[in-house]
Amino acid sequence: MLRHTADRIPAVLRRPFVQRLSAIAVIAVIAIVIPAFFPSTYYYRVAALVFVFAIAAIGLNLLMGFAGQVSLGHAGFMGIGAYAVAIGPTHFNIPSWLSFLIGAALSAFVAFIVGRPILRLKGHYLAVATLGFGLLLAIVFVNEARLTGGPDGMLVPRPVLFGWSVRGTETWYWIAAISFVFGAALAANLIDSPTGRALRAIHDSEVAARVLGVDVAKQKLVIFIISAVYASVAGSYLAAFNGHITPDVSGFLRSIELVAMVVLGGIGSIAGSLVGAALLVMLPQVLTFLHDYEQMVLGLVVMGVMIFLRAGIVPSIAAALSRRRA
Amino acid sequence: MTILAIERLSIAFGGVRAVDNVSVSIDEGLVFSIIGPNGAGKTTLFNLISGLYVPQDGRVRMRGEDVTGLPPEQLARRGLSRTFQNLQIFFRMTALENVMVGCHRHETVGIFPSLLHLPAVGRQNARTRAAAAGALDRVDLSAAADKPAGNLSFGDLKRLEIARALATEPKVLLLDEPAAGCNAVETGELAGIVRGIADDGITVVLVEHDMRLVMRISDRIHVLANGRTLAEGTAAQVRADPAVIEAYLGVHGSQEAARAVG
Ligand SMILES: Nc1ncnc2c1ncn2[C@@H]1O[C@H](COP(=O)(O)OP(=O)(O)OP(=O)(O)O)[C@@H](O)[C@H]1O
Ligand SMILES: [Mg+2]
């Protein structure tokens, strides 16, 4: 049965390279075409936000969906990235692009330091420890008011790249979309590598992975660092795009939102991360007409998806389609 | 030459002395079986040897090197691999991908080339795929290569674990009840597979309840009961040992045992 389906697929589509990146190519094409249908810049804005959050969601998906390790504090890394592009140019005269890179490096370093003790924990214990980490960072951003502006937040200077001032919603849309496609391609590459296989193995049986020579602690740390960098990049974009940030960027609700994006879209599915981000960014916009009931309906939709599409939106639909074809 | 030596190894869980002062010396290239009634401590002994448990007393040596207390991943790098009595399968991966994980310790590409999928990664993947396919072939599972592991039968999963362990290219392979759940035909095939592995120079340490299989393929047999050594010798020596028969099935069962074993 399986063999027959494979035979019907044209040879070019069976190439590993094409298989690995085909979903991402489709997303890229959509990203290029869809602005033609945007009636106003408001749509650019929402779409840019979708891509920005999807970048963070991919990173978290690498950690949760492939390595099977939960983090309820990932918005903390978004916060590091966000405050880096705010504080660097404002207080230290460091150009935005360099602050962006410093933020990513700092996130990687913090993940390295925090990850070692935390990732030894499992399940609920890991969840609570990462939760604590996120809360701690949010408190730092509130308390270091001299640098961060405290609870009111601070303005983010407009980035200047080689004399070109990055401005305009449309520009940000393209930056976010291109970065997402790039990030998704890196993630897909990683999964199709020795590291990716080791991570998926860890998800199913740590004991077996170790006995086969996989250094489980090291692999978890590596993917934690990578996922932190994704979150940091998303945080930097978010801050620069909005021009203003508050400690909420790294708050508990943000972290939960990221987890919800990953799970709703589909754990272990890169396209799913985009769909999950799209759902959670766009739905509140669509539901504003419900006023007081907005949050409630949002909650109901999220519950409904989990009940009826348990594997997440993209994997569930993919499974249904392949069942129909078979 | 002794490849694996266990010296006065002990571990207790609460009051239960699961492995109690056990010494075993295993020569290279043999099929060395460890048998004993349920709860004798066989799996616990494997857990101690493979680094999943740290012994409270005693030493483990591989080729003379003291490896006591080393974590499993480091033991794997020194050439020790194993299978599990209670399967430890990567259920969300295909059979072939399961075995590819076994090749992990021979894979050399780093994280940055992997992210960028530099040509070296493609070449590494191809090498790994080929090696894994070879290991699957050795246990006659090639036909199942692209099936999700979750769809395989219990007997096939037992063999998948053997292929996965073989992919690490071990010097010593610990097999914990590979014939459990196999029918007579499958057990016969398994005997051939295990013998073939030993003939390739890999030392096999076998824990198994199927006495027919054990007697047929073992070069040497070590008998445990209640965590302690009861006897050791060739199949013929062990089979004739009254203490062994008694421990196995109790005094009443010894007649039946004599029939089953003989
Ligand atoms: N992690 C553990 N915690 C507590 N007790 C344990 C643990 N592991 C093993 N034991 C106990 O140690 C003893 C030996 O168990 P073990 O699993 O090694 O036996 P076995 O010889 O493999 O038996 P079987 O043939 O049924 O697989 C048993 O009494 C078991 O309950
Ligand atoms: Mg056992």
XYZ file of C-alpha atoms and ligand atoms in Angstrom:
620
model
C 0.000 0.000 0.000
C 2.662 2.447 1.102
C 4.934 1.494 -1.757
C 2.193 2.205 -4.283
C 1.651 5.728 -3.036
C 5.390 6.334 -3.185
C 5.465 5.165 -6.795
C 2.821 7.658 -7.793
C 4.843 10.576 -6.430
C 7.060 12.095 -9.157
C 10.746 11.341 -8.713
C 11.695 14.956 -8.094
C 9.330 15.121 -5.129
C 10.926 12.058 -3.625
C 14.307 13.741 -3.371
C 15.139 14.216 0.314
C 15.913 17.884 -0.239
C 12.539 18.560 -1.821
C 10.696 16.508 0.774
C 12.396 18.367 3.565
C 11.648 21.827 2.287
C 8.462 21.419 0.252
C 6.116 22.569 3.023
C 8.335 25.570 3.596
C 8.405 26.367 -0.125
C 4.604 26.382 -0.109
C 4.621 28.762 2.857
C 7.122 30.999 1.064
C 4.918 31.173 -2.016
C 1.884 32.009 0.129
C 3.867 34.712 1.915
C 4.786 36.280 -1.430
C 1.320 36.061 -2.975
C -0.952 36.870 -0.066
C -0.145 40.614 0.287
C -1.874 41.113 -3.087
C -5.115 40.420 -1.214
C -4.448 42.740 1.716
C -7.022 45.581 1.635
C -5.026 47.759 4.053
C -1.767 48.042 5.966
C -3.614 46.727 8.992
C -3.463 43.294 7.328
C 0.258 43.645 6.807
C 0.573 44.374 10.468
C -1.354 41.312 11.600
C 0.445 39.057 9.116
C 3.825 40.393 10.274
C 2.880 39.617 13.870
C 1.841 36.102 12.844
C 5.255 35.453 11.296
C 7.077 36.958 14.279
C 5.262 34.752 16.764
C 5.610 31.767 14.446
C 9.400 32.173 14.652
C 9.246 31.817 18.427
C 6.787 28.943 18.069
C 9.124 27.012 15.751
C 11.896 27.297 18.304
C 9.652 26.088 21.092
C 8.379 23.323 18.826
C 11.923 22.058 18.342
C 12.166 21.759 22.101
C 8.663 20.447 22.825
C 7.646 18.647 19.665
C 10.910 16.992 18.794
C 12.894 16.662 22.008
C 9.752 16.364 24.150
C 10.854 18.924 26.752
C 8.337 21.516 27.881
C 9.149 25.146 28.649
C 6.646 27.450 30.313
C 9.147 30.278 30.454
C 10.085 30.778 26.845
C 8.739 34.311 26.677
C 11.639 35.113 28.993
C 13.964 34.718 26.001
C 11.625 36.862 23.897
C 12.072 39.456 26.604
C 15.859 39.264 26.388
C 15.720 39.784 22.625
C 13.175 42.581 22.940
C 15.018 44.528 25.625
C 18.326 44.036 23.821
C 17.170 46.060 20.799
C 15.576 48.611 23.142
C 18.392 49.047 25.657
C 21.386 48.666 23.331
C 20.704 51.684 21.095
C 19.056 53.758 23.858
C 21.583 53.444 26.656
C 24.787 52.197 25.092
C 24.722 53.584 21.583
C 25.031 50.098 20.162
C 23.430 49.875 16.698
C 20.175 47.933 16.518
C 21.524 45.119 14.352
C 24.382 44.537 16.768
C 22.019 44.722 19.749
C 19.884 42.120 17.997
C 22.876 39.791 17.726
C 23.947 40.531 21.296
C 20.404 39.696 22.446
C 20.522 36.368 20.624
C 23.951 35.582 22.049
C 22.828 36.573 25.537
C 19.748 34.363 25.233
C 21.961 31.483 24.156
C 24.251 32.098 27.096
C 21.394 32.334 29.603
C 19.871 29.153 28.145
C 23.242 27.431 28.509
C 23.557 28.451 32.174
C 19.937 27.813 33.167
C 19.460 24.760 30.957
C 22.061 22.570 32.592
C 20.384 22.280 35.996
C 16.804 22.681 34.734
C 16.839 20.107 31.951
C 17.749 17.361 34.360
C 14.168 17.659 35.595
C 11.341 15.861 33.873
C 7.675 16.460 33.115
C 5.837 18.621 35.649
C 9.050 19.483 37.482
C 10.622 20.815 34.328
C 7.426 22.752 33.579
C 7.460 24.451 36.981
C 11.185 25.185 36.858
C 10.899 26.864 33.428
C 7.859 28.733 34.701
C 9.972 30.060 37.543
C 12.679 31.094 35.099
C 10.186 33.094 33.022
C 8.743 34.823 36.085
C 12.222 35.675 37.292
C 13.149 37.384 34.031
C 9.874 39.324 33.968
C 10.652 40.598 37.459
C 14.142 41.641 36.392
C 12.647 43.672 33.532
C 10.220 45.366 35.929
C 12.782 46.085 38.628
C 15.686 47.299 36.507
C 13.667 50.425 35.816
C 16.749 52.580 35.197
C 17.484 50.523 32.089
C 14.083 49.113 31.169
C 11.645 51.807 32.176
C 10.075 49.477 34.719
C 6.466 48.360 34.385
C 5.692 51.141 31.878
C 8.287 49.798 29.501
C 10.358 51.853 27.099
C 10.487 53.090 23.532
C 12.462 51.099 20.996
C 14.551 53.215 18.623
C 13.892 52.597 14.942
C 16.604 50.263 13.595
C 19.000 51.687 11.043
C 20.743 49.269 8.697
C 23.618 50.623 6.584
C 22.068 54.049 6.686
C 18.653 52.665 5.760
C 16.048 53.330 8.422
C 13.759 50.324 8.778
C 10.232 51.679 8.820
C 6.790 50.910 7.526
C 4.465 48.023 8.203
C 5.031 46.562 4.766
C 8.790 46.421 5.272
C 8.302 44.651 8.548
C 6.003 42.174 6.914
C 8.749 41.178 4.484
C 11.410 41.039 7.188
C 9.191 38.811 9.326
C 8.135 36.564 6.454
C 11.667 36.072 5.127
C 12.999 35.437 8.618
C 10.265 32.909 9.261
C 10.997 31.003 6.060
C 14.691 31.059 6.894
C 14.056 29.878 10.471
C 11.701 27.154 9.297
C 14.277 25.914 6.792
C 16.965 25.749 9.491
C 14.593 23.807 11.744
C 13.684 21.371 8.963
C 17.369 20.883 8.216
C 18.114 20.172 11.838
C 15.391 17.550 12.104
C 16.840 15.718 9.115
C 20.260 15.364 10.736
C 21.937 13.168 13.343
C 20.969 15.725 16.003
C 17.342 15.668 14.863
C 17.172 11.897 15.053
C 18.767 11.926 18.502
C 16.195 14.463 19.710
C 13.251 12.472 18.391
C 14.714 9.385 20.038
C 14.980 11.185 23.375
C 11.304 12.079 23.074
C 10.291 8.405 22.975
C 12.856 6.740 25.230
C 15.700 8.475 27.017
C 16.988 5.173 28.324
C 17.250 3.629 24.873
C 18.846 6.785 23.474
C 21.502 6.749 26.185
C 22.289 3.089 25.728
C 22.844 3.796 22.022
C 25.423 6.421 22.918
C 23.314 9.589 22.729
C 24.477 12.155 25.266
C 20.950 13.066 26.332
C 21.907 15.938 28.632
C 24.001 17.550 25.910
C 21.374 17.160 23.188
C 18.676 18.671 25.398
C 20.928 21.589 26.224
C 21.751 22.192 22.561
C 18.109 22.290 21.535
C 17.189 24.448 24.522
C 19.812 26.978 23.432
C 18.620 26.913 19.823
C 15.005 27.376 20.851
C 16.038 30.280 23.094
C 17.704 31.984 20.130
C 14.525 31.617 18.046
C 12.514 33.219 20.855
C 15.070 35.991 21.239
C 14.978 36.813 17.527
C 11.177 36.938 17.614
C 11.312 39.192 20.677
C 13.729 41.595 18.970
C 11.498 41.839 15.891
C 8.400 42.328 18.008
C 10.006 45.167 19.952
C 11.456 46.922 16.920
C 8.215 46.527 14.968
C 5.990 47.848 17.763
C 8.447 50.596 18.722
C 7.556 50.092 22.365
C 7.857 47.284 24.885
C 6.704 46.473 28.386
C 7.699 43.562 30.642
C 4.559 41.783 29.411
C 6.608 40.631 26.428
C 8.252 38.100 28.717
C 5.277 37.497 30.970
C 3.672 34.239 31.957
C 0.717 34.735 29.599
C 3.084 35.170 26.665
C 4.837 31.914 27.544
C 1.525 30.091 27.741
C 0.492 31.619 24.439
C 3.635 30.238 22.802
C 2.961 26.779 24.194
C -0.633 27.001 22.962
C 0.569 27.957 19.458
C 2.814 24.912 19.323
C 0.211 22.500 20.639
C -2.736 23.872 18.656
C -0.839 23.975 15.372
C 0.589 20.546 15.958
C 3.407 19.329 18.130
C 6.343 18.371 15.938
C 4.987 20.155 12.856
C 6.813 23.208 11.553
C 3.893 24.313 9.377
C 1.759 23.752 12.468
C 3.725 26.393 14.360
C 2.724 28.937 11.725
C -0.920 27.854 11.822
C -0.958 27.956 15.628
C 0.587 31.416 15.632
C -1.872 32.593 12.987
C -4.801 31.305 15.030
C -3.757 32.913 18.284
C -2.704 36.226 16.730
C -5.657 36.630 14.358
C -8.522 35.192 16.354
C -8.544 37.935 19.001
C -8.609 40.491 16.142
C -11.488 38.710 14.443
C -13.404 38.320 17.683
C -13.207 41.944 18.855
C -16.858 42.467 17.826
C -17.794 40.133 20.687
C -16.472 42.680 23.200
C -16.693 41.151 26.660
C -17.116 37.653 25.321
C -14.008 37.732 23.153
C -11.774 35.868 25.609
C -14.487 33.333 26.297
C -15.004 32.472 22.641
C -11.244 32.319 22.144
C -11.079 29.843 25.009
C -13.864 27.782 23.490
C -12.154 27.651 20.103
C -8.901 26.532 21.703
C -10.705 23.830 23.673
C -12.623 22.729 20.601
C -9.458 22.351 18.531
C -7.845 20.254 21.242
C -10.904 18.032 21.615
C -11.549 17.445 17.933
C -8.045 17.726 16.484
C -6.073 16.183 19.267
C -2.770 15.938 17.393
C -3.024 19.640 16.538
C -4.444 21.269 13.438
C -1.819 20.455 10.807
C -1.030 16.819 11.773
C -4.731 16.022 12.210
C -5.656 17.399 8.804
C -2.646 15.710 7.177
C -3.669 12.374 8.704
C -7.279 12.807 7.546
C -6.132 13.625 4.001
C -3.785 10.656 3.739
C -6.535 8.395 5.103
C -8.896 9.577 2.398
C -6.248 8.997 -0.275
C -5.508 5.477 0.959
C 40.602 -13.264 26.544
C 38.229 -11.772 29.077
C 36.279 -8.890 27.562
C 33.795 -8.239 30.355
C 34.470 -8.926 34.008
C 32.044 -8.372 36.856
C 33.593 -8.512 40.292
C 31.558 -9.006 43.465
C 28.775 -6.779 42.145
C 25.951 -5.885 44.549
C 22.887 -3.682 44.651
C 19.888 -3.704 46.977
C 16.507 -2.004 46.653
C 15.170 -1.413 50.142
C 15.519 -4.832 51.702
C 15.739 -6.729 48.403
C 19.280 -7.729 47.499
C 18.575 -7.843 43.787
C 22.176 -8.611 42.871
C 24.276 -9.958 45.690
C 28.019 -10.417 45.381
C 27.959 -11.707 41.815
C 31.173 -12.291 39.873
C 31.196 -13.240 36.215
C 34.021 -13.339 33.740
C 33.105 -13.434 30.055
C 35.473 -14.393 27.248
C 35.484 -12.601 23.926
C 33.354 -13.936 21.089
C 31.187 -16.259 23.184
C 27.466 -16.555 23.576
C 27.338 -16.308 27.343
C 23.924 -16.889 28.881
C 22.642 -15.763 32.235
C 19.615 -17.683 33.382
C 17.556 -17.905 36.535
C 13.960 -17.881 37.761
C 11.825 -14.727 37.697
C 13.219 -12.100 40.011
C 16.664 -13.710 40.072
C 18.294 -10.379 39.282
C 19.179 -10.885 35.610
C 17.749 -7.599 34.335
C 19.177 -5.779 37.339
C 22.590 -7.209 36.495
C 22.195 -5.868 32.922
C 21.195 -2.482 34.300
C 24.344 -2.459 36.420
C 26.601 -3.504 33.562
C 25.101 -1.004 31.113
C 25.394 1.911 33.526
C 21.692 2.496 34.184
C 22.237 1.552 37.832
C 25.342 2.317 39.847
C 26.416 -0.657 41.966
C 26.611 -0.258 45.730
C 29.556 -2.591 45.751
C 31.850 -4.262 43.260
C 33.445 -3.417 39.913
C 32.714 -3.773 36.228
C 35.661 -4.046 33.855
C 35.685 -3.975 30.085
C 38.930 -5.290 28.583
C 40.558 -4.677 31.943
C 39.456 -1.033 32.150
C 37.414 -0.161 35.219
C 34.119 1.192 33.899
C 32.112 1.009 37.132
C 29.629 3.849 37.422
C 30.171 5.220 33.916
C 26.947 6.481 32.316
C 25.399 4.351 29.531
C 26.366 6.748 26.724
C 30.041 6.457 27.641
C 29.806 2.688 27.880
C 28.208 2.692 24.429
C 31.248 4.552 23.146
C 33.440 1.809 24.618
C 31.496 -0.823 22.720
C 28.703 -1.959 25.020
C 25.114 -2.070 23.847
C 21.944 -3.814 24.921
C 18.285 -4.529 24.313
C 15.456 -4.309 26.818
C 13.157 -6.911 28.278
C 10.387 -4.311 28.355
C 10.772 -2.767 24.922
C 12.265 0.700 24.644
C 11.316 1.593 21.092
C 11.219 4.995 19.424
C 7.605 4.469 18.494
C 7.170 7.672 16.498
C 10.043 6.837 14.168
C 10.184 4.259 11.398
C 12.002 0.974 11.912
C 14.913 2.243 9.827
C 15.068 5.528 11.733
C 15.163 3.582 15.005
C 18.246 1.773 13.781
C 19.745 5.013 12.440
C 19.768 6.327 16.007
C 21.961 3.336 16.792
C 24.545 4.794 14.402
C 24.652 8.015 16.442
C 28.024 7.418 18.012
C 29.647 7.105 14.595
C 28.080 10.271 13.215
C 30.417 13.209 13.063
C 28.580 16.241 11.651
C 28.173 19.135 14.069
C 25.217 21.312 14.871
C 25.971 24.228 12.510
C 26.488 22.107 9.401
C 23.241 20.354 10.365
C 21.281 23.617 10.605
C 22.551 24.663 7.176
C 22.352 21.156 5.770
C 25.818 21.388 4.287
C 26.715 18.591 1.853
C 28.510 16.725 4.641
C 25.151 16.187 6.353
C 23.620 14.625 3.260
C 26.611 12.321 2.922
C 26.437 11.425 6.625
C 22.715 10.678 6.363
C 23.348 8.417 3.381
C 26.109 6.540 5.218
C 23.923 6.167 8.297
C 20.980 4.999 6.220
C 23.113 2.351 4.527
C 24.574 1.117 7.803
C 21.119 0.979 9.386
C 19.700 -0.913 6.414
C 22.522 -3.425 6.824
C 21.727 -3.914 10.498
C 18.027 -4.370 9.718
C 18.942 -6.943 7.119
C 20.931 -8.889 9.687
C 17.790 -9.468 11.724
C 15.611 -10.066 8.635
C 13.574 -6.912 9.088
C 14.371 -5.156 5.808
C 10.782 -5.417 4.649
C 9.644 -3.341 7.622
C 12.233 -0.580 7.152
C 9.823 2.236 6.334
C 6.989 1.180 8.626
C 6.376 3.224 11.737
C 7.852 1.205 14.600
C 4.514 1.457 16.375
C 2.984 -0.826 13.721
C 5.399 -3.736 14.211
C 4.588 -6.944 16.076
C 6.146 -7.674 19.459
C 8.531 -10.230 17.992
C 9.637 -7.813 15.267
C 10.210 -5.080 17.845
C 12.464 -7.429 19.793
C 14.516 -7.898 16.658
C 14.400 -4.199 15.878
C 16.093 -3.596 19.223
C 18.805 -6.064 18.269
C 19.370 -4.300 14.941
C 19.492 -0.936 16.704
C 22.049 -2.224 19.206
C 24.100 -3.792 16.390
C 24.178 -0.439 14.605
C 26.303 0.915 17.447
C 28.917 -1.669 16.366
C 29.315 -3.089 19.851
C 32.025 -5.356 21.176
C 29.636 -6.671 23.812
C 25.910 -7.027 23.255
C 23.507 -7.667 26.126
C 20.215 -9.269 25.039
C 17.424 -9.345 27.628
C 14.903 -12.056 26.689
C 15.007 -11.612 22.910
C 12.787 -14.677 22.361
C 9.972 -13.544 24.658
C 6.751 -13.523 22.674
C 8.283 -15.356 19.711
C 6.783 -18.504 18.223
C 8.879 -21.609 17.512
C 9.787 -20.518 13.989
C 10.807 -17.028 15.087
C 12.829 -18.485 17.952
C 14.629 -20.743 15.500
C 15.491 -17.751 13.322
C 16.620 -15.858 16.377
C 19.028 -18.645 17.304
C 20.646 -18.274 13.895
C 20.832 -14.493 14.240
C 22.433 -14.629 17.683
C 24.949 -17.265 16.652
C 25.796 -15.188 13.578
C 26.443 -12.147 15.745
C 28.824 -14.133 17.958
C 30.555 -15.597 14.916
C 31.265 -12.038 13.793
C 33.264 -11.624 16.981
C 30.693 -9.740 19.034
C 30.405 -11.137 22.533
C 26.744 -11.863 23.302
C 25.461 -11.931 26.850
C 22.039 -13.507 26.713
C 19.285 -13.494 29.310
C 16.557 -15.875 28.230
C 13.849 -18.092 29.676
C 13.528 -20.316 26.615
C 15.761 -23.157 27.810
C 15.782 -24.923 24.477
C 17.251 -21.796 22.878
C 19.712 -21.252 25.715
C 20.991 -24.832 25.679
C 21.324 -24.772 21.919
C 23.364 -21.632 21.394
C 25.228 -20.926 24.650
C 28.948 -21.507 24.959
C 28.695 -20.962 28.691
C 25.867 -20.466 31.173
C 25.742 -18.614 34.477
C 22.825 -19.351 36.787
C 21.415 -16.791 39.208
C 18.785 -17.266 41.889
C 17.695 -14.643 44.396
C 20.470 -12.330 43.284
C 23.228 -14.864 43.894
C 25.298 -17.132 41.725
C 24.060 -20.678 41.780
C 26.204 -22.341 39.170
C 28.259 -21.755 36.060
C 29.438 -24.025 33.313
C 28.705 -25.416 29.894
C 25.150 -26.303 28.892
C 25.757 -29.938 29.791
C 27.226 -29.083 33.202
C 24.430 -26.702 34.116
C 21.719 -29.019 32.868
C 23.020 -31.791 35.095
C 23.295 -29.629 38.210
C 20.584 -30.654 40.709
C 20.764 -27.269 42.471
C 19.926 -25.519 39.222
C 16.944 -27.700 38.456
C 15.656 -27.323 41.982
C 16.002 -23.553 41.999
C 14.231 -23.362 38.715
C 11.067 -25.220 39.454
C 11.259 -26.180 43.090
C 11.699 -29.762 44.273
C 8.340 -30.798 42.879
C 9.037 -29.434 39.480
C 12.459 -30.952 39.141
C 11.211 -34.014 37.326
C 9.352 -31.874 34.841
C 12.342 -29.649 34.550
C 14.600 -32.551 33.789
C 12.265 -33.429 30.945
C 12.011 -29.875 29.640
C 15.707 -29.198 29.840
C 16.901 -32.632 28.803
N 14.316 -0.403 40.334
C 13.964 -1.340 41.231
N 13.400 -0.960 42.402
C 13.043 -1.877 43.326
N 13.199 -3.198 43.169
C 13.748 -3.644 42.025
C 14.152 -2.736 41.001
N 14.668 -3.453 39.975
C 14.577 -4.736 40.331
N 14.037 -4.873 41.563
C 13.839 -6.135 42.289
O 15.005 -6.879 42.144
C 14.711 -8.243 41.966
C 15.321 -8.731 40.685
O 14.597 -8.197 39.598
P 15.044 -8.420 38.088
O 14.119 -7.627 37.243
O 16.485 -8.137 37.958
O 14.771 -9.957 37.873
P 14.902 -10.836 36.558
O 15.853 -11.920 36.867
O 15.214 -9.992 35.397
O 13.434 -11.422 36.439
P 12.563 -11.758 35.140
O 13.034 -13.081 34.666
O 11.177 -11.820 35.628
O 12.793 -10.666 34.148
C 13.191 -8.362 42.002
O 12.814 -8.732 43.295
C 12.734 -6.967 41.671
O 11.492 -6.710 42.262
Mg 14.280 -9.490 33.668
